[in-house]
Amino acid sequence: MSFLNSLLIKTIPFVPKPFIWSVAKKYIAGKNLNDVARTVRTLNSLNALATIDVLGEDVFKTAETFVFRDSCIETLKTIYVQKLDSNLSLKLTQLGLKIDKSLCEENLREILTVASQFSIFTRIDMEDSSCTDDTLEIFGNVKKNFPNVGIVIQAYLRRSESDIKQLVSEKANVRLCKGIYIESEEIAFKDRVEIQENYLKLLEMLLSTKTYMGIATHDSHLIESAYSLIKKYNLQNSEFEFQMLLGVRRDLRNQIIANGNKIRIYVPYGEHWYAYSIRRMKENPELAENIFKSFFGIYK
């Protein structure tokens, strides 16, 4: 990250939220269910699938976990009633993972019960490395009763090859992404090429088993390499899907659709949009630059 981008990110907290929202709204569906339903319907009309995420993480009050649990259930009901072609993604720290694992799993099971009634697939997101073991443990527990649930693995973590081997043996539905949390070099690859190489190693491990998976990346090199692996293992479109974030690389999204492949767009929404936006800016400093252009009236 350049010195200028680093400086911009440090000064973001002093920028009025309306200016941050003027840029962030490209990547966030909105603040309520009506907003997210409208966004998903638009995506569906473009032959793109969706997965909805209720923004919020790192909850430390039990009562707040119930609010997020109920928000996820209301989201499932909206998907079902409005016939949206969408999954649900969620983070375990919003359901109490850092308070009590039993509380978290109980909240999760209530969500998965409703998802099961509506036949809606639910994906458990992966958070920073302090959550990895507990997230995989809870995933393993609930999958026994709710097979229509998946997990995420981050390719930049050195442990991920071992985790993938275990998940493959369980025929788990995995979303493979690079990973965005700031981790130490001791546990995570830092070099871009190293991350790409490990991503492709893990991708081949998954695709070779023909277990349904999500190829989550905006990296053109990884997408082209994925096409080669898909051809190598003679996979059908029903055995995988590509995944991207809302508002990112629409050119690639449209190309994937034109090629006749499935793509699912990660659609976040909710009142906690600000914290999500700050994290996205740290991942992509160009967003901070755009915010300052908006602030000074030169961003269009």
Coordinates of C-alpha atoms in Angstrom, one line a residue:
M1 CA 0.0 0.0 0.0
S2 CA 1.4 3.4 -1.0
F3 CA 2.0 6.1 1.6
L4 CA -0.8 8.2 0.1
N5 CA -3.3 5.4 0.3
S6 CA -2.2 4.6 3.8
L7 CA -2.7 8.3 4.8
L8 CA -6.1 8.4 3.2
I9 CA -7.3 5.4 5.1
K10 CA -6.1 6.9 8.4
T11 CA -8.1 10.1 7.7
I12 CA -11.3 8.3 6.7
P13 CA -12.8 8.5 10.3
F14 CA -12.8 12.3 9.9
V15 CA -14.9 12.2 6.7
P16 CA -18.6 12.7 7.1
K17 CA -20.5 9.5 6.6
P18 CA -22.6 10.7 3.7
F19 CA -19.5 11.0 1.6
I20 CA -18.4 7.5 2.5
W21 CA -21.9 6.2 1.6
S22 CA -21.7 8.0 -1.8
V23 CA -19.0 5.5 -2.7
A24 CA -19.9 2.5 -0.5
K25 CA -23.4 2.2 -1.9
K26 CA -21.9 0.7 -5.0
Y27 CA -20.8 -2.3 -2.9
I28 CA -23.7 -2.5 -0.4
A29 CA -27.4 -3.1 -1.4
G30 CA -28.7 -0.7 1.2
K31 CA -29.8 -0.5 4.8
N32 CA -33.0 -2.6 4.8
L33 CA -34.7 -5.6 3.3
N34 CA -36.5 -3.7 0.6
D35 CA -33.2 -2.4 -0.6
V36 CA -31.6 -5.8 -0.7
A37 CA -34.6 -7.4 -2.4
R38 CA -34.6 -4.8 -5.1
T39 CA -30.8 -5.4 -5.7
V40 CA -31.2 -9.2 -5.9
R41 CA -34.1 -8.9 -8.3
T42 CA -32.0 -6.8 -10.6
L43 CA -29.1 -9.3 -10.4
N44 CA -31.5 -12.2 -11.1
S45 CA -32.8 -10.3 -14.2
L46 CA -29.2 -10.3 -15.4
N47 CA -28.9 -14.1 -14.9
A48 CA -26.8 -13.7 -11.8
L49 CA -27.5 -15.6 -8.6
A50 CA -27.0 -13.9 -5.1
T51 CA -26.1 -14.6 -1.6
I52 CA -27.4 -12.1 1.0
D53 CA -25.3 -11.0 4.0
V54 CA -26.7 -9.2 7.0
L55 CA -23.8 -6.8 7.9
G56 CA -22.4 -7.0 11.4
E57 CA -19.7 -9.0 13.2
D58 CA -17.8 -9.2 16.5
V59 CA -20.9 -9.0 18.7
F60 CA -20.2 -9.2 22.5
K61 CA -23.7 -8.8 24.0
T62 CA -26.0 -11.8 24.1
A63 CA -29.1 -9.7 23.4
E64 CA -27.5 -8.4 20.2
T65 CA -27.0 -11.9 18.9
F66 CA -30.7 -12.5 19.0
V67 CA -31.2 -9.3 17.0
F68 CA -28.9 -10.6 14.3
R69 CA -30.4 -14.1 14.5
D70 CA -33.9 -12.6 13.9
S71 CA -32.5 -10.4 11.0
C72 CA -31.1 -13.5 9.3
I73 CA -34.5 -15.3 9.7
E74 CA -36.4 -12.3 8.3
T75 CA -34.0 -12.3 5.4
L76 CA -34.7 -16.0 4.7
K77 CA -38.4 -15.2 4.8
T78 CA -38.0 -12.4 2.3
I79 CA -36.0 -14.6 0.0
Y80 CA -38.7 -17.2 0.1
V81 CA -41.8 -15.0 -0.1
Q82 CA -40.3 -12.8 -2.9
K83 CA -38.9 -15.8 -4.8
L84 CA -35.4 -14.4 -4.9
D85 CA -32.7 -16.6 -6.4
S86 CA -30.4 -16.2 -3.4
N87 CA -28.6 -18.0 -0.6
L88 CA -27.9 -16.6 2.8
S89 CA -24.4 -15.9 4.1
L90 CA -23.6 -15.2 7.8
K91 CA -20.8 -14.6 10.2
L92 CA -20.7 -16.6 13.5
T93 CA -19.3 -13.7 15.5
Q94 CA -22.6 -11.9 15.0
L95 CA -24.3 -14.9 16.5
G96 CA -22.2 -15.0 19.6
L97 CA -19.0 -16.9 18.7
K98 CA -16.8 -14.7 20.8
I99 CA -19.3 -14.8 23.8
D100 CA -20.1 -18.5 24.0
K101 CA -19.9 -21.3 21.4
S102 CA -23.1 -23.0 22.6
L103 CA -25.0 -19.7 22.3
C104 CA -23.6 -19.2 18.8
E105 CA -24.5 -22.8 17.7
E106 CA -28.0 -22.5 19.2
N107 CA -28.6 -19.2 17.2
L108 CA -27.2 -20.8 14.1
R109 CA -29.5 -23.9 14.4
E110 CA -32.6 -21.7 14.7
I111 CA -31.5 -20.0 11.4
L112 CA -30.8 -23.3 9.7
T113 CA -34.1 -24.7 10.8
V114 CA -35.9 -21.9 8.9
A115 CA -33.6 -22.2 6.0
S116 CA -34.3 -25.9 5.8
Q117 CA -38.1 -25.3 5.8
F118 CA -37.7 -22.9 2.9
S119 CA -35.0 -25.1 1.1
I120 CA -32.6 -22.2 1.1
F121 CA -28.8 -22.9 1.1
T122 CA -26.9 -21.1 3.9
R123 CA -23.1 -20.4 3.9
I124 CA -21.1 -19.8 7.1
D125 CA -18.5 -17.2 6.3
M126 CA -14.9 -17.5 7.6
E127 CA -13.6 -14.6 9.7
D128 CA -10.1 -13.9 11.1
S129 CA -7.8 -16.7 12.1
S130 CA -8.8 -16.5 15.8
C131 CA -12.2 -17.9 14.7
T132 CA -11.1 -20.6 12.3
D133 CA -11.1 -23.7 14.6
D134 CA -14.4 -22.8 16.3
T135 CA -16.0 -22.0 12.9
L136 CA -15.0 -25.4 11.5
E137 CA -16.1 -27.2 14.6
I138 CA -19.5 -25.6 14.6
F139 CA -19.9 -26.2 10.9
G140 CA -19.1 -29.9 11.4
N141 CA -21.7 -30.1 14.2
V142 CA -24.6 -28.5 12.3
K143 CA -23.9 -30.2 9.0
K144 CA -24.9 -33.5 10.6
N145 CA -28.5 -32.2 10.9
F146 CA -28.5 -29.6 8.2
P147 CA -26.8 -30.8 5.0
N148 CA -27.8 -27.7 3.1
V149 CA -25.1 -25.6 4.6
G150 CA -21.6 -24.7 3.4
I151 CA -18.3 -23.2 4.6
V152 CA -15.6 -20.8 3.4
I153 CA -11.9 -21.5 3.3
Q154 CA -9.3 -18.7 2.8
A155 CA -6.4 -19.6 0.5
Y156 CA -3.9 -17.3 2.1
L157 CA -3.9 -19.2 5.3
R158 CA -1.1 -21.8 5.5
R159 CA -3.4 -24.3 7.3
S160 CA -6.0 -24.3 4.5
E161 CA -4.6 -27.3 2.6
S162 CA -5.1 -29.4 5.7
D163 CA -8.6 -28.0 6.2
I164 CA -9.5 -28.7 2.6
K165 CA -8.4 -32.3 2.8
Q166 CA -10.7 -32.8 5.8
L167 CA -13.6 -31.0 4.1
V168 CA -13.2 -32.9 0.8
S169 CA -13.4 -36.2 2.8
E170 CA -16.7 -34.9 4.2
K171 CA -17.9 -33.8 0.7
A172 CA -18.5 -30.3 2.1
N173 CA -19.7 -27.4 -0.1
V174 CA -16.8 -24.9 0.1
R175 CA -16.5 -21.4 -1.1
L176 CA -12.8 -20.8 -1.8
C177 CA -11.6 -17.2 -1.5
K178 CA -8.2 -15.5 -1.1
G179 CA -8.9 -14.0 2.3
I180 CA -8.9 -10.3 3.4
Y181 CA -8.1 -10.2 7.2
I182 CA -4.7 -8.9 8.3
E183 CA -2.7 -12.0 9.5
S184 CA 0.9 -12.6 10.5
E185 CA 3.3 -14.1 8.0
E186 CA 3.7 -17.0 10.4
I187 CA 0.2 -18.3 9.6
A188 CA -0.6 -16.6 6.2
F189 CA 1.0 -16.2 2.8
K190 CA 1.7 -12.5 2.1
D191 CA 3.1 -12.5 -1.4
R192 CA 0.5 -12.1 -4.1
V193 CA 2.0 -14.9 -6.3
E194 CA 2.2 -17.3 -3.3
I195 CA -1.4 -16.7 -2.6
Q196 CA -2.4 -17.3 -6.2
E197 CA -0.4 -20.5 -6.3
N198 CA -1.9 -21.8 -3.1
Y199 CA -5.4 -20.8 -4.3
L200 CA -4.9 -22.9 -7.4
K201 CA -3.6 -25.8 -5.5
L202 CA -6.6 -25.8 -3.2
L203 CA -9.0 -25.2 -6.2
E204 CA -7.7 -28.3 -7.9
M205 CA -8.1 -30.3 -4.8
L206 CA -11.7 -29.3 -4.7
L207 CA -12.6 -29.5 -8.3
S208 CA -11.0 -32.8 -8.8
T209 CA -13.5 -34.3 -6.3
K210 CA -16.5 -32.9 -8.3
T211 CA -18.0 -31.7 -5.0
Y212 CA -20.0 -28.6 -5.6
M213 CA -18.1 -25.4 -4.8
G214 CA -17.9 -21.7 -5.1
I215 CA -14.9 -20.2 -6.9
A216 CA -14.8 -16.8 -5.3
T217 CA -12.3 -14.4 -6.9
H218 CA -12.0 -11.2 -8.9
D219 CA -8.5 -12.2 -10.1
S220 CA -8.5 -12.7 -13.9
H221 CA -5.5 -15.0 -13.7
L222 CA -7.3 -17.3 -11.2
I223 CA -10.5 -17.3 -13.3
E224 CA -8.7 -18.3 -16.5
S225 CA -6.9 -21.0 -14.5
A226 CA -10.2 -22.2 -13.1
Y227 CA -11.5 -22.6 -16.6
S228 CA -8.5 -24.8 -17.5
L229 CA -9.1 -27.0 -14.4
I230 CA -12.9 -27.2 -15.2
K231 CA -11.9 -28.5 -18.7
K232 CA -9.3 -30.8 -17.3
Y233 CA -11.8 -32.6 -15.0
N234 CA -14.6 -32.4 -17.5
L235 CA -16.9 -30.6 -15.1
Q236 CA -20.5 -29.6 -15.8
N237 CA -22.0 -26.2 -14.9
S238 CA -24.0 -27.9 -12.2
E239 CA -20.8 -28.8 -10.3
F240 CA -19.5 -25.4 -9.6
E241 CA -20.2 -21.6 -9.6
F242 CA -18.1 -18.5 -9.7
Q243 CA -18.7 -15.9 -6.9
M244 CA -17.9 -12.1 -6.7
L245 CA -18.7 -9.2 -4.5
L246 CA -21.4 -6.7 -5.4
G247 CA -20.0 -3.8 -7.5
V248 CA -16.7 -5.4 -8.2
R249 CA -15.4 -6.4 -11.7
R250 CA -18.7 -6.2 -13.5
D251 CA -16.8 -6.8 -16.7
L252 CA -15.7 -10.2 -15.5
R253 CA -19.2 -10.9 -14.1
N254 CA -20.8 -10.3 -17.4
Q255 CA -18.1 -12.3 -19.2
I256 CA -18.7 -15.3 -17.0
I257 CA -22.5 -15.1 -17.6
A258 CA -21.9 -14.8 -21.4
N259 CA -19.8 -17.9 -21.2
G260 CA -22.8 -19.8 -19.9
N261 CA -21.4 -20.3 -16.3
K262 CA -23.2 -19.6 -13.1
I263 CA -22.1 -16.6 -11.0
R264 CA -23.3 -15.7 -7.5
I265 CA -22.9 -12.1 -6.2
Y266 CA -22.3 -11.5 -2.5
V267 CA -24.9 -8.8 -1.5
P268 CA -24.4 -7.2 1.9
Y269 CA -26.9 -4.9 3.5
G270 CA -27.8 -3.4 6.8
E271 CA -27.3 -0.7 9.3
H272 CA -23.7 -1.8 10.0
W273 CA -22.6 -0.7 6.5
Y274 CA -19.9 1.7 7.8
A275 CA -17.7 -0.9 9.5
Y276 CA -17.9 -3.1 6.5
S277 CA -17.0 -0.2 4.2
I278 CA -13.9 0.7 6.3
R279 CA -12.7 -3.0 6.1
R280 CA -13.3 -3.0 2.3
M281 CA -11.2 0.2 2.0
K282 CA -8.3 -1.4 3.8
E283 CA -8.5 -4.3 1.4
N284 CA -8.9 -1.9 -1.6
P285 CA -7.4 1.6 -1.0
E286 CA -8.8 2.9 -4.3
L287 CA -12.1 3.1 -2.4
A288 CA -10.6 5.6 0.0
E289 CA -9.3 7.6 -2.9
N290 CA -12.7 7.7 -4.4
I291 CA -14.3 8.9 -1.2
F292 CA -11.9 11.9 -1.1
K293 CA -12.7 12.7 -4.7
S294 CA -16.4 12.7 -3.6
F295 CA -15.6 14.9 -0.6
F296 CA -13.9 17.5 -2.8
G297 CA -16.5 17.3 -5.5
I298 CA -14.4 15.7 -8.2
Y299 CA -15.8 12.1 -7.9
K300 CA -18.5 11.2 -10.4

